[in-house]
Amino acid sequence: MLENRKVYEGHLEAQLAQWKAEIEVIRAKASRAEVSAKVQYDQSIEKLQRIHDDAEHQLCVLRDSADEAWESLKLSTEKAWTRFRSHFPKPATRT
Protein backbone atom coordinates (compact mmCIF):
# COMPACT_ATOMS: atom_id res chain seq x y z
CA MET A 1 0.00 0.00 0.00
CA LEU A 2 2.83 2.42 0.79
CA GLU A 3 4.23 2.03 -2.71
CA ASN A 4 0.80 2.70 -4.28
CA ARG A 5 0.42 5.74 -2.05
CA LYS A 6 3.77 7.16 -3.12
CA VAL A 7 3.01 6.54 -6.80
CA TYR A 8 -0.39 8.21 -6.45
CA GLU A 9 1.05 11.20 -4.61
CA GLY A 10 3.79 11.45 -7.24
CA HIS A 11 1.15 11.55 -9.96
CA LEU A 12 -0.66 14.38 -8.17
CA GLU A 13 2.61 16.29 -7.70
CA ALA A 14 3.31 15.97 -11.42
CA GLN A 15 -0.16 17.30 -12.23
CA LEU A 16 0.40 20.27 -9.91
CA ALA A 17 3.70 21.01 -11.66
CA GLN A 18 1.96 20.86 -15.03
CA TRP A 19 -0.78 23.24 -13.87
CA LYS A 20 1.82 25.63 -12.49
CA ALA A 21 3.61 25.60 -15.85
CA GLU A 22 0.31 26.28 -17.63
CA ILE A 23 -0.33 29.26 -15.35
CA GLU A 24 3.14 30.59 -16.18
CA VAL A 25 2.42 30.26 -19.91
CA ILE A 26 -0.76 32.28 -19.43
CA ARG A 27 1.19 34.87 -17.40
CA ALA A 28 3.66 35.21 -20.27
CA LYS A 29 0.83 35.69 -22.75
CA ALA A 30 -0.76 38.26 -20.45
CA SER A 31 2.45 40.25 -20.31
CA ARG A 32 2.38 40.57 -24.11
CA ALA A 33 -1.36 41.15 -24.42
CA GLU A 34 -3.10 44.39 -25.19
CA VAL A 35 -4.67 46.20 -22.26
CA SER A 36 -8.20 45.04 -23.11
CA ALA A 37 -7.16 41.37 -23.09
CA LYS A 38 -4.86 41.75 -20.09
CA VAL A 39 -7.80 42.15 -17.69
CA GLN A 40 -9.30 38.87 -18.85
CA TYR A 41 -5.93 37.11 -18.62
CA ASP A 42 -5.40 38.47 -15.10
CA GLN A 43 -8.82 37.22 -13.99
CA SER A 44 -8.10 33.79 -15.45
CA ILE A 45 -4.69 33.66 -13.81
CA GLU A 46 -6.14 34.61 -10.43
CA LYS A 47 -8.82 31.91 -10.68
CA LEU A 48 -6.37 29.23 -11.84
CA GLN A 49 -3.89 30.17 -9.11
CA ARG A 50 -6.61 29.76 -6.45
CA ILE A 51 -7.54 26.38 -7.90
CA HIS A 52 -3.88 25.34 -7.96
CA ASP A 53 -3.44 26.44 -4.34
CA ASP A 54 -6.54 24.48 -3.29
CA ALA A 55 -5.26 21.39 -5.10
CA GLU A 56 -1.87 21.78 -3.46
CA HIS A 57 -3.54 22.01 -0.06
CA GLN A 58 -5.57 18.87 -0.81
CA LEU A 59 -2.35 17.04 -1.67
CA CYS A 60 -0.76 18.19 1.61
CA VAL A 61 -3.75 16.89 3.57
CA LEU A 62 -3.53 13.58 1.74
CA ARG A 63 0.23 13.35 2.23
CA ASP A 64 -0.05 14.10 5.97
CA SER A 65 -2.87 11.62 6.59
CA ALA A 66 -2.48 8.44 8.57
CA ASP A 67 -2.57 5.17 6.66
CA GLU A 68 -6.03 4.37 8.04
CA ALA A 69 -7.52 7.61 6.71
CA TRP A 70 -5.60 7.67 3.44
CA GLU A 71 -8.04 5.57 1.40
CA SER A 72 -11.06 7.73 2.25
CA LEU A 73 -9.04 10.89 1.68
CA LYS A 74 -7.90 9.49 -1.66
CA LEU A 75 -11.53 9.28 -2.79
CA SER A 76 -12.27 12.87 -1.80
CA THR A 77 -9.01 13.96 -3.41
CA GLU A 78 -9.98 12.28 -6.69
CA LYS A 79 -13.31 14.13 -6.70
CA ALA A 80 -11.62 17.43 -5.94
CA TRP A 81 -8.92 16.80 -8.55
CA THR A 82 -11.58 16.19 -11.21
CA ARG A 83 -13.17 19.50 -10.29
CA PHE A 84 -9.78 21.26 -10.38
CA ARG A 85 -8.88 19.71 -13.73
CA SER A 86 -12.11 20.96 -15.31
CA HIS A 87 -11.03 24.57 -14.73
CA PHE A 88 -7.73 24.28 -16.58
CA PRO A 89 -7.86 24.82 -20.33
CA LYS A 90 -7.74 21.78 -22.55
CA PRO A 91 -4.66 21.65 -24.83
CA ALA A 92 -6.75 22.27 -27.96
CA THR A 93 -8.45 25.35 -26.46
CA ARG A 94 -5.41 27.18 -25.12
CA THR A 95 -4.74 30.57 -26.65
PDB file of N, CA and C in Angstrom:
ATOM      1  N   MET A   1       0.822  -1.193   0.000  1.00  0.00           N
ATOM      2  CA  MET A   1       0.000   0.000   0.000  1.00  0.00           C
ATOM      3  C   MET A   1       0.866   1.257   0.000  1.00  0.00           C
ATOM      4  N   LEU A   2       1.963   1.253   0.724  1.00  0.00           N
ATOM      5  CA  LEU A   2       2.830   2.423   0.791  1.00  0.00           C
ATOM      6  C   LEU A   2       3.371   2.786  -0.581  1.00  0.00           C
ATOM      7  N   GLU A   3       3.718   1.768  -1.368  1.00  0.00           N
ATOM      8  CA  GLU A   3       4.227   2.029  -2.714  1.00  0.00           C
ATOM      9  C   GLU A   3       3.141   2.660  -3.585  1.00  0.00           C
ATOM     10  N   ASN A   4       1.918   2.126  -3.519  1.00  0.00           N
ATOM     11  CA  ASN A   4       0.804   2.701  -4.277  1.00  0.00           C
ATOM     12  C   ASN A   4       0.543   4.143  -3.858  1.00  0.00           C
ATOM     13  N   ARG A   5       0.640   4.390  -2.573  1.00  0.00           N
ATOM     14  CA  ARG A   5       0.421   5.741  -2.049  1.00  0.00           C
ATOM     15  C   ARG A   5       1.458   6.698  -2.615  1.00  0.00           C
ATOM     16  N   LYS A   6       2.707   6.295  -2.601  1.00  0.00           N
ATOM     17  CA  LYS A   6       3.775   7.160  -3.119  1.00  0.00           C
ATOM     18  C   LYS A   6       3.617   7.407  -4.619  1.00  0.00           C
ATOM     19  N   VAL A   7       3.228   6.388  -5.356  1.00  0.00           N
ATOM     20  CA  VAL A   7       3.005   6.542  -6.798  1.00  0.00           C
ATOM     21  C   VAL A   7       1.852   7.518  -7.037  1.00  0.00           C
ATOM     22  N   TYR A   8       0.782   7.340  -6.299  1.00  0.00           N
ATOM     23  CA  TYR A   8      -0.389   8.207  -6.449  1.00  0.00           C
ATOM     24  C   TYR A   8      -0.032   9.655  -6.116  1.00  0.00           C
ATOM     25  N   GLU A   9       0.649   9.857  -5.005  1.00  0.00           N
ATOM     26  CA  GLU A   9       1.053  11.204  -4.613  1.00  0.00           C
ATOM     27  C   GLU A   9       2.009  11.803  -5.640  1.00  0.00           C
ATOM     28  N   GLY A  10       2.884  10.981  -6.192  1.00  0.00           N
ATOM     29  CA  GLY A  10       3.795  11.447  -7.239  1.00  0.00           C
ATOM     30  C   GLY A  10       3.039  11.905  -8.478  1.00  0.00           C
ATOM     31  N   HIS A  11       1.993  11.166  -8.824  1.00  0.00           N
ATOM     32  CA  HIS A  11       1.147  11.546  -9.964  1.00  0.00           C
ATOM     33  C   HIS A  11       0.494  12.908  -9.710  1.00  0.00           C
ATOM     34  N   LEU A  12      -0.017  13.111  -8.504  1.00  0.00           N
ATOM     35  CA  LEU A  12      -0.657  14.382  -8.172  1.00  0.00           C
ATOM     36  C   LEU A  12       0.358  15.522  -8.183  1.00  0.00           C
ATOM     37  N   GLU A  13       1.557  15.265  -7.675  1.00  0.00           N
ATOM     38  CA  GLU A  13       2.610  16.286  -7.696  1.00  0.00           C
ATOM     39  C   GLU A  13       2.963  16.674  -9.130  1.00  0.00           C
ATOM     40  N   ALA A  14       3.020  15.694 -10.013  1.00  0.00           N
ATOM     41  CA  ALA A  14       3.315  15.971 -11.422  1.00  0.00           C
ATOM     42  C   ALA A  14       2.203  16.810 -12.046  1.00  0.00           C
ATOM     43  N   GLN A  15       0.960  16.511 -11.705  1.00  0.00           N
ATOM     44  CA  GLN A  15      -0.164  17.296 -12.227  1.00  0.00           C
ATOM     45  C   GLN A  15      -0.086  18.732 -11.727  1.00  0.00           C
ATOM     46  N   LEU A  16       0.253  18.913 -10.453  1.00  0.00           N
ATOM     47  CA  LEU A  16       0.401  20.266  -9.914  1.00  0.00           C
ATOM     48  C   LEU A  16       1.493  21.033 -10.656  1.00  0.00           C
ATOM     49  N   ALA A  17       2.599  20.371 -10.927  1.00  0.00           N
ATOM     50  CA  ALA A  17       3.697  21.015 -11.657  1.00  0.00           C
ATOM     51  C   ALA A  17       3.246  21.413 -13.060  1.00  0.00           C
ATOM     52  N   GLN A  18       2.466  20.555 -13.693  1.00  0.00           N
ATOM     53  CA  GLN A  18       1.957  20.865 -15.032  1.00  0.00           C
ATOM     54  C   GLN A  18       1.026  22.071 -14.976  1.00  0.00           C
ATOM     55  N   TRP A  19       0.132  22.104 -13.998  1.00  0.00           N
ATOM     56  CA  TRP A  19      -0.779  23.240 -13.869  1.00  0.00           C
ATOM     57  C   TRP A  19      -0.008  24.528 -13.603  1.00  0.00           C
ATOM     58  N   LYS A  20       1.013  24.442 -12.770  1.00  0.00           N
ATOM     59  CA  LYS A  20       1.824  25.630 -12.487  1.00  0.00           C
ATOM     60  C   LYS A  20       2.481  26.130 -13.771  1.00  0.00           C
ATOM     61  N   ALA A  21       2.992  25.219 -14.577  1.00  0.00           N
ATOM     62  CA  ALA A  21       3.611  25.599 -15.850  1.00  0.00           C
ATOM     63  C   ALA A  21       2.577  26.240 -16.777  1.00  0.00           C
ATOM     64  N   GLU A  22       1.362  25.709 -16.791  1.00  0.00           N
ATOM     65  CA  GLU A  22       0.308  26.280 -17.625  1.00  0.00           C
ATOM     66  C   GLU A  22      -0.038  27.694 -17.172  1.00  0.00           C
ATOM     67  N   ILE A  23      -0.069  27.912 -15.871  1.00  0.00           N
ATOM     68  CA  ILE A  23      -0.329  29.256 -15.346  1.00  0.00           C
ATOM     69  C   ILE A  23       0.780  30.204 -15.793  1.00  0.00           C
ATOM     70  N   GLU A  24       2.017  29.740 -15.756  1.00  0.00           N
ATOM     71  CA  GLU A  24       3.140  30.586 -16.180  1.00  0.00           C
ATOM     72  C   GLU A  24       3.059  30.924 -17.665  1.00  0.00           C
ATOM     73  N   VAL A  25       2.607  29.989 -18.481  1.00  0.00           N
ATOM     74  CA  VAL A  25       2.422  30.265 -19.915  1.00  0.00           C
ATOM     75  C   VAL A  25       1.371  31.360 -20.094  1.00  0.00           C
ATOM     76  N   ILE A  26       0.290  31.270 -19.343  1.00  0.00           N
ATOM     77  CA  ILE A  26      -0.762  32.284 -19.431  1.00  0.00           C
ATOM     78  C   ILE A  26      -0.232  33.630 -18.947  1.00  0.00           C
ATOM     79  N   ARG A  27       0.578  33.617 -17.881  1.00  0.00           N
ATOM     80  CA  ARG A  27       1.189  34.867 -17.401  1.00  0.00           C
ATOM     81  C   ARG A  27       2.049  35.509 -18.494  1.00  0.00           C
ATOM     82  N   ALA A  28       2.812  34.695 -19.192  1.00  0.00           N
ATOM     83  CA  ALA A  28       3.665  35.209 -20.268  1.00  0.00           C
ATOM     84  C   ALA A  28       2.813  35.817 -21.378  1.00  0.00           C
ATOM     85  N   LYS A  29       1.730  35.156 -21.727  1.00  0.00           N
ATOM     86  CA  LYS A  29       0.831  35.694 -22.752  1.00  0.00           C
ATOM     87  C   LYS A  29       0.204  36.999 -22.279  1.00  0.00           C
ATOM     88  N   ALA A  30      -0.153  37.047 -21.005  1.00  0.00           N
ATOM     89  CA  ALA A  30      -0.763  38.256 -20.452  1.00  0.00           C
ATOM     90  C   ALA A  30       0.203  39.432 -20.513  1.00  0.00           C
ATOM     91  N   SER A  31       1.472  39.161 -20.289  1.00  0.00           N
ATOM     92  CA  SER A  31       2.454  40.251 -20.306  1.00  0.00           C
ATOM     93  C   SER A  31       2.618  40.849 -21.698  1.00  0.00           C
ATOM     94  N   ARG A  32       2.269  40.087 -22.727  1.00  0.00           N
ATOM     95  CA  ARG A  32       2.382  40.570 -24.108  1.00  0.00           C
ATOM     96  C   ARG A  32       1.039  41.028 -24.679  1.00  0.00           C
ATOM     97  N   ALA A  33      -0.022  40.853 -23.918  1.00  0.00           N
ATOM     98  CA  ALA A  33      -1.364  41.145 -24.422  1.00  0.00           C
ATOM     99  C   ALA A  33      -1.661  42.642 -24.389  1.00  0.00           C
ATOM    100  N   GLU A  34      -2.613  43.014 -25.214  1.00  0.00           N
ATOM    101  CA  GLU A  34      -3.096  44.387 -25.189  1.00  0.00           C
ATOM    102  C   GLU A  34      -3.881  44.599 -23.900  1.00  0.00           C
ATOM    103  N   VAL A  35      -4.032  45.856 -23.535  1.00  0.00           N
ATOM    104  CA  VAL A  35      -4.666  46.198 -22.263  1.00  0.00           C
ATOM    105  C   VAL A  35      -6.051  45.567 -22.134  1.00  0.00           C
ATOM    106  N   SER A  36      -6.832  45.583 -23.183  1.00  0.00           N
ATOM    107  CA  SER A  36      -8.195  45.037 -23.106  1.00  0.00           C
ATOM    108  C   SER A  36      -8.194  43.537 -22.804  1.00  0.00           C
ATOM    109  N   ALA A  37      -7.249  42.813 -23.339  1.00  0.00           N
ATOM    110  CA  ALA A  37      -7.165  41.367 -23.092  1.00  0.00           C
ATOM    111  C   ALA A  37      -6.477  41.069 -21.768  1.00  0.00           C
ATOM    112  N   LYS A  38      -5.631  41.975 -21.317  1.00  0.00           N
ATOM    113  CA  LYS A  38      -4.861  41.754 -20.090  1.00  0.00           C
ATOM    114  C   LYS A  38      -5.771  41.545 -18.880  1.00  0.00           C
ATOM    115  N   VAL A  39      -6.864  42.287 -18.816  1.00  0.00           N
ATOM    116  CA  VAL A  39      -7.799  42.150 -17.694  1.00  0.00           C
ATOM    117  C   VAL A  39      -8.362  40.737 -17.651  1.00  0.00           C
ATOM    118  N   GLN A  40      -8.756  40.222 -18.793  1.00  0.00           N
ATOM    119  CA  GLN A  40      -9.303  38.866 -18.850  1.00  0.00           C
ATOM    120  C   GLN A  40      -8.234  37.839 -18.480  1.00  0.00           C
ATOM    121  N   TYR A  41      -7.025  38.014 -18.986  1.00  0.00           N
ATOM    122  CA  TYR A  41      -5.930  37.114 -18.619  1.00  0.00           C
ATOM    123  C   TYR A  41      -5.700  37.139 -17.109  1.00  0.00           C
ATOM    124  N   ASP A  42      -5.657  38.349 -16.539  1.00  0.00           N
ATOM    125  CA  ASP A  42      -5.399  38.470 -15.102  1.00  0.00           C
ATOM    126  C   ASP A  42      -6.476  37.778 -14.276  1.00  0.00           C
ATOM    127  N   GLN A  43      -7.732  37.900 -14.703  1.00  0.00           N
ATOM    128  CA  GLN A  43      -8.817  37.219 -13.991  1.00  0.00           C
ATOM    129  C   GLN A  43      -8.665  35.703 -14.090  1.00  0.00           C
ATOM    130  N   SER A  44      -8.310  35.229 -15.264  1.00  0.00           N
ATOM    131  CA  SER A  44      -8.101  33.786 -15.450  1.00  0.00           C
ATOM    132  C   SER A  44      -6.942  33.288 -14.600  1.00  0.00           C
ATOM    133  N   ILE A  45      -5.863  34.049 -14.592  1.00  0.00           N
ATOM    134  CA  ILE A  45      -4.687  33.662 -13.807  1.00  0.00           C
ATOM    135  C   ILE A  45      -5.040  33.586 -12.333  1.00  0.00           C
ATOM    136  N   GLU A  46      -5.760  34.589 -11.844  1.00  0.00           N
ATOM    137  CA  GLU A  46      -6.141  34.607 -10.430  1.00  0.00           C
ATOM    138  C   GLU A  46      -6.987  33.379 -10.075  1.00  0.00           C
ATOM    139  N   LYS A  47      -7.954  33.068 -10.928  1.00  0.00           N
ATOM    140  CA  LYS A  47      -8.821  31.909 -10.683  1.00  0.00           C
ATOM    141  C   LYS A  47      -8.017  30.613 -10.713  1.00  0.00           C
ATOM    142  N   LEU A  48      -7.175  30.453 -11.729  1.00  0.00           N
ATOM    143  CA  LEU A  48      -6.373  29.232 -11.842  1.00  0.00           C
ATOM    144  C   LEU A  48      -5.386  29.102 -10.690  1.00  0.00           C
ATOM    145  N   GLN A  49      -4.833  30.220 -10.235  1.00  0.00           N
ATOM    146  CA  GLN A  49      -3.895  30.168  -9.114  1.00  0.00           C
ATOM    147  C   GLN A  49      -4.604  29.716  -7.839  1.00  0.00           C
ATOM    148  N   ARG A  50      -5.831  30.208  -7.622  1.00  0.00           N
ATOM    149  CA  ARG A  50      -6.606  29.758  -6.448  1.00  0.00           C
ATOM    150  C   ARG A  50      -6.890  28.265  -6.524  1.00  0.00           C
ATOM    151  N   ILE A  51      -7.257  27.801  -7.712  1.00  0.00           N
ATOM    152  CA  ILE A  51      -7.538  26.377  -7.903  1.00  0.00           C
ATOM    153  C   ILE A  51      -6.275  25.563  -7.654  1.00  0.00           C
ATOM    154  N   HIS A  52      -5.156  26.027  -8.175  1.00  0.00           N
ATOM    155  CA  HIS A  52      -3.876  25.345  -7.963  1.00  0.00           C
ATOM    156  C   HIS A  52      -3.554  25.282  -6.473  1.00  0.00           C
ATOM    157  N   ASP A  53      -3.728  26.405  -5.775  1.00  0.00           N
ATOM    158  CA  ASP A  53      -3.436  26.445  -4.341  1.00  0.00           C
ATOM    159  C   ASP A  53      -4.337  25.490  -3.564  1.00  0.00           C
ATOM    160  N   ASP A  54      -5.613  25.425  -3.945  1.00  0.00           N
ATOM    161  CA  ASP A  54      -6.537  24.484  -3.293  1.00  0.00           C
ATOM    162  C   ASP A  54      -6.109  23.038  -3.540  1.00  0.00           C
ATOM    163  N   ALA A  55      -5.716  22.749  -4.766  1.00  0.00           N
ATOM    164  CA  ALA A  55      -5.265  21.392  -5.098  1.00  0.00           C
ATOM    165  C   ALA A  55      -3.996  21.046  -4.325  1.00  0.00           C
ATOM    166  N   GLU A  56      -3.102  22.010  -4.215  1.00  0.00           N
ATOM    167  CA  GLU A  56      -1.866  21.783  -3.465  1.00  0.00           C
ATOM    168  C   GLU A  56      -2.169  21.508  -1.996  1.00  0.00           C
ATOM    169  N   HIS A  57      -3.128  22.243  -1.447  1.00  0.00           N
ATOM    170  CA  HIS A  57      -3.536  22.011  -0.059  1.00  0.00           C
ATOM    171  C   HIS A  57      -4.131  20.608   0.099  1.00  0.00           C
ATOM    172  N   GLN A  58      -4.969  20.213  -0.853  1.00  0.00           N
ATOM    173  CA  GLN A  58      -5.571  18.872  -0.809  1.00  0.00           C
ATOM    174  C   GLN A  58      -4.486  17.797  -0.818  1.00  0.00           C
ATOM    175  N   LEU A  59      -3.459  18.003  -1.624  1.00  0.00           N
ATOM    176  CA  LEU A  59      -2.352  17.045  -1.666  1.00  0.00           C
ATOM    177  C   LEU A  59      -1.626  17.008  -0.325  1.00  0.00           C
ATOM    178  N   CYS A  60      -1.422  18.155   0.299  1.00  0.00           N
ATOM    179  CA  CYS A  60      -0.758  18.190   1.609  1.00  0.00           C
ATOM    180  C   CYS A  60      -1.567  17.436   2.659  1.00  0.00           C
ATOM    181  N   VAL A  61      -2.878  17.619   2.634  1.00  0.00           N
ATOM    182  CA  VAL A  61      -3.749  16.895   3.571  1.00  0.00           C
ATOM    183  C   VAL A  61      -3.620  15.397   3.339  1.00  0.00           C
ATOM    184  N   LEU A  62      -3.657  14.994   2.084  1.00  0.00           N
ATOM    185  CA  LEU A  62      -3.529  13.575   1.740  1.00  0.00           C
ATOM    186  C   LEU A  62      -2.174  13.036   2.185  1.00  0.00           C
ATOM    187  N   ARG A  63      -1.128  13.779   1.901  1.00  0.00           N
ATOM    188  CA  ARG A  63       0.232  13.348   2.229  1.00  0.00           C
ATOM    189  C   ARG A  63       0.428  13.208   3.743  1.00  0.00           C
ATOM    190  N   ASP A  64      -0.218  14.099   4.512  1.00  0.00           N
ATOM    191  CA  ASP A  64      -0.049  14.098   5.965  1.00  0.00           C
ATOM    192  C   ASP A  64      -0.990  13.143   6.688  1.00  0.00           C
ATOM    193  N   SER A  65      -1.874  12.479   5.953  1.00  0.00           N
ATOM    194  CA  SER A  65      -2.866  11.616   6.585  1.00  0.00           C
ATOM    195  C   SER A  65      -2.248  10.305   7.068  1.00  0.00           C
ATOM    196  N   ALA A  66      -2.880   9.755   8.075  1.00  0.00           N
ATOM    197  CA  ALA A  66      -2.480   8.438   8.570  1.00  0.00           C
ATOM    198  C   ALA A  66      -2.911   7.383   7.561  1.00  0.00           C
ATOM    199  N   ASP A  67      -2.252   6.244   7.602  1.00  0.00           N
ATOM    200  CA  ASP A  67      -2.570   5.169   6.660  1.00  0.00           C
ATOM    201  C   ASP A  67      -4.041   4.773   6.704  1.00  0.00           C
ATOM    202  N   GLU A  68      -4.635   4.781   7.903  1.00  0.00           N
ATOM    203  CA  GLU A  68      -6.029   4.366   8.037  1.00  0.00           C
ATOM    204  C   GLU A  68      -6.973   5.336   7.326  1.00  0.00           C
ATOM    205  N   ALA A  69      -6.648   6.601   7.312  1.00  0.00           N
ATOM    206  CA  ALA A  69      -7.522   7.614   6.712  1.00  0.00           C
ATOM    207  C   ALA A  69      -7.201   7.854   5.243  1.00  0.00           C
ATOM    208  N   TRP A  70      -6.077   7.348   4.785  1.00  0.00           N
ATOM    209  CA  TRP A  70      -5.605   7.673   3.445  1.00  0.00           C
ATOM    210  C   TRP A  70      -6.584   7.251   2.357  1.00  0.00           C
ATOM    211  N   GLU A  71      -7.135   6.055   2.444  1.00  0.00           N
ATOM    212  CA  GLU A  71      -8.042   5.565   1.398  1.00  0.00           C
ATOM    213  C   GLU A  71      -9.271   6.457   1.247  1.00  0.00           C
ATOM    214  N   SER A  72      -9.881   6.860   2.365  1.00  0.00           N
ATOM    215  CA  SER A  72     -11.060   7.727   2.253  1.00  0.00           C
ATOM    216  C   SER A  72     -10.667   9.112   1.752  1.00  0.00           C
ATOM    217  N   LEU A  73      -9.518   9.599   2.178  1.00  0.00           N
ATOM    218  CA  LEU A  73      -9.045  10.890   1.677  1.00  0.00           C
ATOM    219  C   LEU A  73      -8.693  10.813   0.194  1.00  0.00           C
ATOM    220  N   LYS A  74      -8.219   9.671  -0.240  1.00  0.00           N
ATOM    221  CA  LYS A  74      -7.895   9.493  -1.656  1.00  0.00           C
ATOM    222  C   LYS A  74      -9.150   9.687  -2.502  1.00  0.00           C
ATOM    223  N   LEU A  75     -10.274   9.134  -2.053  1.00  0.00           N
ATOM    224  CA  LEU A  75     -11.532   9.280  -2.794  1.00  0.00           C
ATOM    225  C   LEU A  75     -11.960  10.740  -2.880  1.00  0.00           C
ATOM    226  N   SER A  76     -11.884  11.452  -1.764  1.00  0.00           N
ATOM    227  CA  SER A  76     -12.273  12.867  -1.799  1.00  0.00           C
ATOM    228  C   SER A  76     -11.279  13.683  -2.621  1.00  0.00           C
ATOM    229  N   THR A  77     -10.017  13.283  -2.604  1.00  0.00           N
ATOM    230  CA  THR A  77      -9.007  13.964  -3.412  1.00  0.00           C
ATOM    231  C   THR A  77      -9.286  13.760  -4.893  1.00  0.00           C
ATOM    232  N   GLU A  78      -9.671  12.553  -5.277  1.00  0.00           N
ATOM    233  CA  GLU A  78      -9.984  12.279  -6.686  1.00  0.00           C
ATOM    234  C   GLU A  78     -11.151  13.137  -7.166  1.00  0.00           C
ATOM    235  N   LYS A  79     -12.167  13.285  -6.333  1.00  0.00           N
ATOM    236  CA  LYS A  79     -13.311  14.125  -6.699  1.00  0.00           C
ATOM    237  C   LYS A  79     -12.875  15.580  -6.844  1.00  0.00           C
ATOM    238  N   ALA A  80     -12.098  16.049  -5.885  1.00  0.00           N
ATOM    239  CA  ALA A  80     -11.618  17.432  -5.943  1.00  0.00           C
ATOM    240  C   ALA A  80     -10.720  17.644  -7.155  1.00  0.00           C
ATOM    241  N   TRP A  81      -9.858  16.687  -7.429  1.00  0.00           N
ATOM    242  CA  TRP A  81      -8.923  16.802  -8.555  1.00  0.00           C
ATOM    243  C   TRP A  81      -9.681  16.891  -9.876  1.00  0.00           C
ATOM    244  N   THR A  82     -10.755  16.127 -10.006  1.00  0.00           N
ATOM    245  CA  THR A  82     -11.575  16.192 -11.215  1.00  0.00           C
ATOM    246  C   THR A  82     -12.164  17.589 -11.367  1.00  0.00           C
ATOM    247  N   ARG A  83     -12.625  18.142 -10.273  1.00  0.00           N
ATOM    248  CA  ARG A  83     -13.169  19.498 -10.294  1.00  0.00           C
ATOM    249  C   ARG A  83     -12.075  20.504 -10.664  1.00  0.00           C
ATOM    250  N   PHE A  84     -10.892  20.355 -10.075  1.00  0.00           N
ATOM    251  CA  PHE A  84      -9.784  21.261 -10.377  1.00  0.00           C
ATOM    252  C   PHE A  84      -9.419  21.170 -11.859  1.00  0.00           C
ATOM    253  N   ARG A  85      -9.298  19.951 -12.346  1.00  0.00           N
ATOM    254  CA  ARG A  85      -8.879  19.711 -13.733  1.00  0.00           C
ATOM    255  C   ARG A  85      -9.840  20.370 -14.725  1.00  0.00           C
ATOM    256  N   SER A  86     -11.117  20.395 -14.386  1.00  0.00           N
ATOM    257  CA  SER A  86     -12.110  20.956 -15.308  1.00  0.00           C
ATOM    258  C   SER A  86     -11.937  22.460 -15.513  1.00  0.00           C
ATOM    259  N   HIS A  87     -11.234  23.126 -14.617  1.00  0.00           N
ATOM    260  CA  HIS A  87     -11.029  24.568 -14.732  1.00  0.00           C
ATOM    261  C   HIS A  87      -9.814  24.932 -15.576  1.00  0.00           C
ATOM    262  N   PHE A  88      -8.920  23.994 -15.787  1.00  0.00           N
ATOM    263  CA  PHE A  88      -7.734  24.284 -16.582  1.00  0.00           C
ATOM    264  C   PHE A  88      -8.061  24.076 -18.046  1.00  0.00           C
ATOM    265  N   PRO A  89      -7.538  24.945 -18.904  1.00  0.00           N
ATOM    266  CA  PRO A  89      -7.862  24.821 -20.330  1.00  0.00           C
ATOM    267  C   PRO A  89      -7.363  23.511 -20.915  1.00  0.00           C
ATOM    268  N   LYS A  90      -8.143  22.981 -21.824  1.00  0.00           N
ATOM    269  CA  LYS A  90      -7.735  21.775 -22.550  1.00  0.00           C
ATOM    270  C   LYS A  90      -6.661  22.176 -23.559  1.00  0.00           C
ATOM    271  N   PRO A  91      -5.738  21.289 -23.892  1.00  0.00           N
ATOM    272  CA  PRO A  91      -4.663  21.650 -24.830  1.00  0.00           C
ATOM    273  C   PRO A  91      -5.162  22.255 -26.140  1.00  0.00           C
ATOM    274  N   ALA A  92      -6.257  21.770 -26.677  1.00  0.00           N
ATOM    275  CA  ALA A  92      -6.752  22.274 -27.963  1.00  0.00           C
ATOM    276  C   ALA A  92      -7.389  23.654 -27.847  1.00  0.00           C
ATOM    277  N   THR A  93      -7.755  24.076 -26.621  1.00  0.00           N
ATOM    278  CA  THR A  93      -8.449  25.353 -26.456  1.00  0.00           C
ATOM    279  C   THR A  93      -7.559  26.447 -25.904  1.00  0.00           C
ATOM    280  N   ARG A  94      -6.319  26.160 -25.655  1.00  0.00           N
ATOM    281  CA  ARG A  94      -5.408  27.178 -25.125  1.00  0.00           C
ATOM    282  C   ARG A  94      -5.137  28.230 -26.182  1.00  0.00           C
ATOM    283  N   THR A  95      -5.029  29.484 -25.713  1.00  0.00           N
ATOM    284  CA  THR A  95      -4.743  30.573 -26.649  1.00  0.00           C
ATOM    285  C   THR A  95      -3.399  31.178 -26.391  1.00  0.00           C
TER     286      THR A  95
END
